[in-house]
């Protein structure tokens, strides 16, 4: 406890000394220097605050340790006190006298120490004042010297900076002037180059444009001639199509071209007579295989119709956007298609020589689309007259389906032949297995013979190893003699 008290007293004395120095400096220092020493004072204050914090933490730690030590000491002394209580009671009387004497001596010693402490504190205070005055004078002198040195350095630095800035400004101005002159020269060169290239490019493009214009004019002139030729051709085609028989021939030619492309020549027939007793001849009839295997055929009639007049009337009415004319033209086209279907039904559908339905071919897709647009026409023709209306695209798909059916039927007819061929192959394969077995036996016999010959060859080699070898010259002579003898034979 006495040691802790001494430590705390020393720290308090140190704090008081520092505070005293700061106070004296603030009092004795001029007003203009107080601002310069303000950072030093702040640092001192922070250091004092830190010391106080450390002192408080040290005090708390010391108190905690003392309390723990006292508690442990109390626990250990409780037993000893009980044991020594009687001895202490006996010793108290003698100790009381000793304590009284010690108290008197302690009081006297304390008085002397107090007087000595007062004297020491007085001397210490005087010494502190003296040292503080000296330190204040030394600090003032050092600060003055530092201020003068800093002022001189700042002036020198300002002079150097001004000189460097002046030199840098002159250098930059010179470089900027050179860059400006160089840029002006390059810009002038670029302007001349651009003008030359622009002039050349304009001349080239103008000449190319004039050339293209002249070529286009020539092409337009040629196109006008071709248009005139095409107009005359269209006029000729219109004259051809104005004749009913010519239109029918065009439909037949188109239908024949499709049939030739999709079917084989033996799969359809031209100008087929469905009835042996009648004179009616259908343009084309597709040959379908019969149900029996006797090679009989059933024919599917295909007739081409081209009601161009009714269709042109409808197109003209649609261009005029006249609903009355459009309805009348559609009725006319409907009647024409129905009449054609009726003729096909009455003339060409003759079961069992033909199928119970026929095909009505329309050469134009637009005409076919117009018929399909009115679903009642298509349904009535199919239901009442057993006639199916087809166009160039749909008849191609239909013929493709028929072609696939023909191939399937041919495969079915040839399946028996394929089965017989497979049976013959199976028989031949059995014979081949027998021959292969015999060959395997022969190979095994040959292998055994080769193995026996190899075994004998090894035995002969072992016996020959025991025979002494002849010199090379004698061997050559003997071999030559044997060769001559073989040649004689």
PDB file of N, CA and C in Angstrom, residues 262-307:
ATOM      1  N   UNK A 262     -44.637 -37.717-113.202  1.00  0.00           N
ATOM      2  CA  UNK A 262     -44.919 -38.417-111.958  1.00  0.00           C
ATOM      3  C   UNK A 262     -45.077 -39.920-112.136  1.00  0.00           C
ATOM      4  N   UNK A 263     -45.509 -40.407-113.326  1.00  0.00           N
ATOM      5  CA  UNK A 263     -45.822 -41.823-113.510  1.00  0.00           C
ATOM      6  C   UNK A 263     -45.002 -42.397-114.653  1.00  0.00           C
ATOM      7  N   UNK A 264     -44.958 -43.708-114.666  1.00  0.00           N
ATOM      8  CA  UNK A 264     -44.336 -44.418-115.777  1.00  0.00           C
ATOM      9  C   UNK A 264     -45.322 -44.495-116.947  1.00  0.00           C
ATOM     10  N   UNK A 265     -44.815 -44.681-118.167  1.00  0.00           N
ATOM     11  CA  UNK A 265     -45.740 -44.726-119.318  1.00  0.00           C
ATOM     12  C   UNK A 265     -46.763 -45.848-119.234  1.00  0.00           C
ATOM     13  N   UNK A 266     -46.411 -46.979-118.575  1.00  0.00           N
ATOM     14  CA  UNK A 266     -47.361 -48.084-118.501  1.00  0.00           C
ATOM     15  C   UNK A 266     -48.362 -47.921-117.362  1.00  0.00           C
ATOM     16  N   UNK A 267     -48.268 -46.825-116.608  1.00  0.00           N
ATOM     17  CA  UNK A 267     -49.180 -46.610-115.485  1.00  0.00           C
ATOM     18  C   UNK A 267     -50.354 -45.698-115.840  1.00  0.00           C
ATOM     19  N   UNK A 268     -50.406 -45.190-117.030  1.00  0.00           N
ATOM     20  CA  UNK A 268     -51.562 -44.386-117.463  1.00  0.00           C
ATOM     21  C   UNK A 268     -51.759 -44.604-118.965  1.00  0.00           C
ATOM     22  N   UNK A 269     -52.930 -44.200-119.428  1.00  0.00           N
ATOM     23  CA  UNK A 269     -53.292 -44.417-120.844  1.00  0.00           C
ATOM     24  C   UNK A 269     -53.953 -43.149-121.366  1.00  0.00           C
ATOM     25  N   UNK A 270     -53.621 -42.805-122.614  1.00  0.00           N
ATOM     26  CA  UNK A 270     -54.165 -41.599-123.237  1.00  0.00           C
ATOM     27  C   UNK A 270     -55.344 -41.986-124.136  1.00  0.00           C
ATOM     28  N   UNK A 271     -56.367 -41.086-124.142  1.00  0.00           N
ATOM     29  CA  UNK A 271     -57.582 -41.295-124.948  1.00  0.00           C
ATOM     30  C   UNK A 271     -58.174 -42.681-124.677  1.00  0.00           C
ATOM     31  N   UNK A 272     -58.480 -42.901-123.409  1.00  0.00           N
ATOM     32  CA  UNK A 272     -59.025 -44.185-122.980  1.00  0.00           C
ATOM     33  C   UNK A 272     -60.533 -44.202-123.235  1.00  0.00           C
ATOM     34  N   UNK A 273     -61.018 -45.361-123.736  1.00  0.00           N
ATOM     35  CA  UNK A 273     -62.447 -45.546-123.995  1.00  0.00           C
ATOM     36  C   UNK A 273     -63.019 -46.366-122.836  1.00  0.00           C
ATOM     37  N   UNK A 274     -63.774 -45.746-121.912  1.00  0.00           N
ATOM     38  CA  UNK A 274     -64.266 -46.469-120.735  1.00  0.00           C
ATOM     39  C   UNK A 274     -65.319 -47.522-121.067  1.00  0.00           C
ATOM     40  N   UNK A 275     -66.071 -47.303-122.123  1.00  0.00           N
ATOM     41  CA  UNK A 275     -67.126 -48.256-122.486  1.00  0.00           C
ATOM     42  C   UNK A 275     -66.847 -48.767-123.893  1.00  0.00           C
ATOM     43  N   UNK A 276     -66.895 -50.107-124.055  1.00  0.00           N
ATOM     44  CA  UNK A 276     -66.617 -50.685-125.362  1.00  0.00           C
ATOM     45  C   UNK A 276     -67.726 -50.387-126.355  1.00  0.00           C
ATOM     46  N   UNK A 277     -68.920 -50.175-125.840  1.00  0.00           N
ATOM     47  CA  UNK A 277     -70.055 -49.927-126.736  1.00  0.00           C
ATOM     48  C   UNK A 277     -70.230 -48.457-127.044  1.00  0.00           C
ATOM     49  N   UNK A 278     -69.705 -47.558-126.229  1.00  0.00           N
ATOM     50  CA  UNK A 278     -69.889 -46.126-126.419  1.00  0.00           C
ATOM     51  C   UNK A 278     -68.747 -45.509-127.188  1.00  0.00           C
ATOM     52  N   UNK A 279     -68.971 -44.228-127.576  1.00  0.00           N
ATOM     53  CA  UNK A 279     -67.957 -43.488-128.330  1.00  0.00           C
ATOM     54  C   UNK A 279     -67.203 -42.480-127.455  1.00  0.00           C
ATOM     55  N   UNK A 280     -67.549 -42.390-126.166  1.00  0.00           N
ATOM     56  CA  UNK A 280     -66.901 -41.399-125.298  1.00  0.00           C
ATOM     57  C   UNK A 280     -65.453 -41.818-125.031  1.00  0.00           C
ATOM     58  N   UNK A 281     -64.564 -40.823-125.126  1.00  0.00           N
ATOM     59  CA  UNK A 281     -63.127 -41.040-124.900  1.00  0.00           C
ATOM     60  C   UNK A 281     -62.649 -40.009-123.880  1.00  0.00           C
ATOM     61  N   UNK A 282     -62.064 -40.499-122.792  1.00  0.00           N
ATOM     62  CA  UNK A 282     -61.503 -39.604-121.775  1.00  0.00           C
ATOM     63  C   UNK A 282     -60.055 -39.287-122.136  1.00  0.00           C
ATOM     64  N   UNK A 283     -59.617 -38.084-121.793  1.00  0.00           N
ATOM     65  CA  UNK A 283     -58.272 -37.642-122.187  1.00  0.00           C
ATOM     66  C   UNK A 283     -57.191 -38.568-121.628  1.00  0.00           C
ATOM     67  N   UNK A 284     -57.254 -38.821-120.304  1.00  0.00           N
ATOM     68  CA  UNK A 284     -56.257 -39.680-119.665  1.00  0.00           C
ATOM     69  C   UNK A 284     -56.951 -40.560-118.644  1.00  0.00           C
ATOM     70  N   UNK A 285     -56.369 -41.756-118.436  1.00  0.00           N
ATOM     71  CA  UNK A 285     -56.880 -42.684-117.432  1.00  0.00           C
ATOM     72  C   UNK A 285     -55.683 -43.347-116.760  1.00  0.00           C
ATOM     73  N   UNK A 286     -55.653 -43.273-115.450  1.00  0.00           N
ATOM     74  CA  UNK A 286     -54.556 -43.867-114.678  1.00  0.00           C
ATOM     75  C   UNK A 286     -54.871 -45.329-114.432  1.00  0.00           C
ATOM     76  N   UNK A 287     -53.923 -46.213-114.753  1.00  0.00           N
ATOM     77  CA  UNK A 287     -54.109 -47.642-114.624  1.00  0.00           C
ATOM     78  C   UNK A 287     -53.812 -48.047-113.176  1.00  0.00           C
ATOM     79  N   UNK A 288     -54.854 -48.592-112.501  1.00  0.00           N
ATOM     80  CA  UNK A 288     -54.726 -49.062-111.126  1.00  0.00           C
ATOM     81  C   UNK A 288     -54.823 -50.580-111.110  1.00  0.00           C
ATOM     82  N   UNK A 289     -54.032 -51.271-110.282  1.00  0.00           N
ATOM     83  CA  UNK A 289     -54.126 -52.743-110.225  1.00  0.00           C
ATOM     84  C   UNK A 289     -55.444 -53.176-109.605  1.00  0.00           C
ATOM     85  N   UNK A 290     -56.006 -54.297-110.135  1.00  0.00           N
ATOM     86  CA  UNK A 290     -57.263 -54.822-109.613  1.00  0.00           C
ATOM     87  C   UNK A 290     -57.063 -55.587-108.323  1.00  0.00           C
ATOM     88  N   UNK A 291     -58.204 -56.023-107.793  1.00  0.00           N
ATOM     89  CA  UNK A 291     -58.147 -56.764-106.535  1.00  0.00           C
ATOM     90  C   UNK A 291     -57.668 -58.204-106.737  1.00  0.00           C
ATOM     91  N   UNK A 292     -57.970 -58.782-107.928  1.00  0.00           N
ATOM     92  CA  UNK A 292     -57.585 -60.161-108.191  1.00  0.00           C
ATOM     93  C   UNK A 292     -56.129 -60.219-108.639  1.00  0.00           C
ATOM     94  N   UNK A 293     -55.562 -61.431-108.592  1.00  0.00           N
ATOM     95  CA  UNK A 293     -54.177 -61.634-109.003  1.00  0.00           C
ATOM     96  C   UNK A 293     -54.060 -62.037-110.465  1.00  0.00           C
ATOM     97  N   UNK A 294     -55.136 -61.862-111.249  1.00  0.00           N
ATOM     98  CA  UNK A 294     -55.097 -62.273-112.650  1.00  0.00           C
ATOM     99  C   UNK A 294     -54.525 -61.196-113.559  1.00  0.00           C
ATOM    100  N   UNK A 295     -54.040 -60.073-113.016  1.00  0.00           N
ATOM    101  CA  UNK A 295     -53.443 -59.011-113.822  1.00  0.00           C
ATOM    102  C   UNK A 295     -54.442 -58.018-114.363  1.00  0.00           C
ATOM    103  N   UNK A 296     -55.711 -58.067-113.940  1.00  0.00           N
ATOM    104  CA  UNK A 296     -56.712 -57.111-114.407  1.00  0.00           C
ATOM    105  C   UNK A 296     -56.437 -55.736-113.818  1.00  0.00           C
ATOM    106  N   UNK A 297     -56.895 -54.678-114.515  1.00  0.00           N
ATOM    107  CA  UNK A 297     -56.654 -53.289-114.101  1.00  0.00           C
ATOM    108  C   UNK A 297     -57.970 -52.542-113.997  1.00  0.00           C
ATOM    109  N   UNK A 298     -57.961 -51.503-113.202  1.00  0.00           N
ATOM    110  CA  UNK A 298     -59.073 -50.567-113.070  1.00  0.00           C
ATOM    111  C   UNK A 298     -58.528 -49.195-113.413  1.00  0.00           C
ATOM    112  N   UNK A 299     -59.282 -48.419-114.186  1.00  0.00           N
ATOM    113  CA  UNK A 299     -58.797 -47.136-114.678  1.00  0.00           C
ATOM    114  C   UNK A 299     -59.466 -45.994-113.918  1.00  0.00           C
ATOM    115  N   UNK A 300     -58.647 -44.967-113.606  1.00  0.00           N
ATOM    116  CA  UNK A 300     -59.135 -43.750-112.946  1.00  0.00           C
ATOM    117  C   UNK A 300     -59.197 -42.649-113.993  1.00  0.00           C
ATOM    118  N   UNK A 301     -60.410 -42.200-114.394  1.00  0.00           N
ATOM    119  CA  UNK A 301     -60.523 -41.172-115.438  1.00  0.00           C
ATOM    120  C   UNK A 301     -60.033 -39.817-114.928  1.00  0.00           C
ATOM    121  N   UNK A 302     -59.293 -39.122-115.792  1.00  0.00           N
ATOM    122  CA  UNK A 302     -58.801 -37.772-115.485  1.00  0.00           C
ATOM    123  C   UNK A 302     -59.077 -36.918-116.707  1.00  0.00           C
ATOM    124  N   UNK A 303     -59.893 -35.854-116.532  1.00  0.00           N
ATOM    125  CA  UNK A 303     -60.256 -34.982-117.651  1.00  0.00           C
ATOM    126  C   UNK A 303     -59.881 -33.548-117.295  1.00  0.00           C
ATOM    127  N   UNK A 304     -59.414 -32.801-118.289  1.00  0.00           N
ATOM    128  CA  UNK A 304     -58.991 -31.414-118.094  1.00  0.00           C
ATOM    129  C   UNK A 304     -60.071 -30.481-118.605  1.00  0.00           C
ATOM    130  N   UNK A 305     -60.417 -29.477-117.772  1.00  0.00           N
ATOM    131  CA  UNK A 305     -61.391 -28.456-118.145  1.00  0.00           C
ATOM    132  C   UNK A 305     -60.767 -27.088-117.899  1.00  0.00           C
ATOM    133  N   UNK A 306     -61.074 -26.129-118.782  1.00  0.00           N
ATOM    134  CA  UNK A 306     -60.459 -24.806-118.680  1.00  0.00           C
ATOM    135  C   UNK A 306     -61.514 -23.735-118.962  1.00  0.00           C
ATOM    136  N   UNK A 307     -62.393 -23.425-117.971  1.00  0.00           N
ATOM    137  CA  UNK A 307     -63.421 -22.387-118.172  1.00  0.00           C
ATOM    138  C   UNK A 307     -62.820 -20.987-118.036  1.00  0.00           C
TER     139      UNK A 307
END
